XYZ file of N, CA and C in Angstrom:
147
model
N 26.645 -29.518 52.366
C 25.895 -30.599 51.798
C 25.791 -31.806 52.723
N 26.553 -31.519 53.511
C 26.504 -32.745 54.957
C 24.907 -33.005 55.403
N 24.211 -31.982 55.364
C 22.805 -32.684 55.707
C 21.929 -32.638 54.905
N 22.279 -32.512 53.913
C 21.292 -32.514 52.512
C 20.743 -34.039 52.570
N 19.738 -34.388 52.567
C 18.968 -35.416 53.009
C 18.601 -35.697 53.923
N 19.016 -35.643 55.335
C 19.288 -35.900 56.749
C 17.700 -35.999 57.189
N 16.708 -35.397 56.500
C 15.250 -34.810 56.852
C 14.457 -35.986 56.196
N 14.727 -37.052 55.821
C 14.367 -38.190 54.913
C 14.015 -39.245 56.270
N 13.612 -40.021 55.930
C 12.785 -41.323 56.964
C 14.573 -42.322 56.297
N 14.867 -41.953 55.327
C 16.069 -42.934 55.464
C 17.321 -42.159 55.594
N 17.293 -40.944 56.670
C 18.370 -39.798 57.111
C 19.846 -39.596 55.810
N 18.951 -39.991 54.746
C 20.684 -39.370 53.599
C 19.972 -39.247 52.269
N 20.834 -38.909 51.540
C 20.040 -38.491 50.130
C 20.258 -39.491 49.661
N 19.259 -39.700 48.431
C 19.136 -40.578 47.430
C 20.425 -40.533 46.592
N 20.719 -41.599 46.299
C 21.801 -41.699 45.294
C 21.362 -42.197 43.876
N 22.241 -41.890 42.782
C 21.458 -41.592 40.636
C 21.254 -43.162 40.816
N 22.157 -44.377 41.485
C 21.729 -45.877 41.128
C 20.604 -45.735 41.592
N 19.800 -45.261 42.807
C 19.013 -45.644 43.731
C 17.551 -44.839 42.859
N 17.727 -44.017 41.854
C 16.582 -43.162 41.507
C 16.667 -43.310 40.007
N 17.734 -44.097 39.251
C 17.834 -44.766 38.143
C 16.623 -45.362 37.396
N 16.534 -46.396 38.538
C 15.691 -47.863 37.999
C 13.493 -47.489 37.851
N 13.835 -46.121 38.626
C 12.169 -45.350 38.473
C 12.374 -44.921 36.975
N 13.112 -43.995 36.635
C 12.967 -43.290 35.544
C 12.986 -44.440 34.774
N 14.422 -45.217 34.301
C 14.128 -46.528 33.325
C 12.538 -47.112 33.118
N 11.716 -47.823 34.033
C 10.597 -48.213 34.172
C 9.813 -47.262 33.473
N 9.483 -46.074 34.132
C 9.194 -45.144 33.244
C 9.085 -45.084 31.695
N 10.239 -44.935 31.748
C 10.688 -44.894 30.159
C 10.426 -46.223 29.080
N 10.050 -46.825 29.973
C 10.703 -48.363 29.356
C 9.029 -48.664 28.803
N 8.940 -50.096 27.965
C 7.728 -50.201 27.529
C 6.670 -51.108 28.923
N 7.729 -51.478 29.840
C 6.748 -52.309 30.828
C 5.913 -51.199 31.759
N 6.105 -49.963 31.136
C 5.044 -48.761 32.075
C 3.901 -48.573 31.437
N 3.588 -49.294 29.882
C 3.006 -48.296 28.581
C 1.710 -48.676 29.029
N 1.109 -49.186 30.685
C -0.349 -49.491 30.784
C -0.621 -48.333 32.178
N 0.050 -48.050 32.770
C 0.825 -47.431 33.903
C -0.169 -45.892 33.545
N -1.062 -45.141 34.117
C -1.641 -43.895 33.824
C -1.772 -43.099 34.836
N -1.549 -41.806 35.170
C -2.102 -41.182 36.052
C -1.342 -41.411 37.131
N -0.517 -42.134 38.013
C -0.020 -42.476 38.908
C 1.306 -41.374 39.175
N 1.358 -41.396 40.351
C 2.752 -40.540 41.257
C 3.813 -41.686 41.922
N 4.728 -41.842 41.370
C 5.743 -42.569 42.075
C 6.478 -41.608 42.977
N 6.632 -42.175 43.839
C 7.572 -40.965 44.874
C 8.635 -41.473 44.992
N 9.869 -41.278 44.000
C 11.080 -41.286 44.346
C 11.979 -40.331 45.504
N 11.516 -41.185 46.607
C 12.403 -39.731 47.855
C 12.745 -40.385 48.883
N 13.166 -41.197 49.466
C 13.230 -41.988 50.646
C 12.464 -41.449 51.584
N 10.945 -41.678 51.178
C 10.179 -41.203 52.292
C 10.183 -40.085 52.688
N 10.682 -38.671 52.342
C 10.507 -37.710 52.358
C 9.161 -37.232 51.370
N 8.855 -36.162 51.813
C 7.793 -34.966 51.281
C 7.662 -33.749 52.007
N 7.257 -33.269 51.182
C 6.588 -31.709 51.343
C 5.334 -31.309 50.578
N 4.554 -31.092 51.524
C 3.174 -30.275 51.535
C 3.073 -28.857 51.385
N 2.300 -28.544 50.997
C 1.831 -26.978 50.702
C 0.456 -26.591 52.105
């Protein structure tokens, strides 16, 4: 698990505080105008098809 993240623009994995405060928002009523949108919780990581 030592390089599990390492492939990220911020070289380590996300940590639950750090990917917390998306889902809350989410969840929460200050999203309820919020439609259609992709938040990318990843430190700058992705993958394409």
């Amino acid at each position: 698990m030592a390089v599990f993240g390492s492939d990220t623009p911020m070289k380590r994995a996300g940590q639950p505080f750090e990917l917390a405060p998306a889902y809350i928002y989410l969840a929460s009523d200050d999203s309820r105008y919020v439609t259609g949108e992709t938040m990318h919780v990843n430190g700058g990581g992705f993958i394409t098809s």
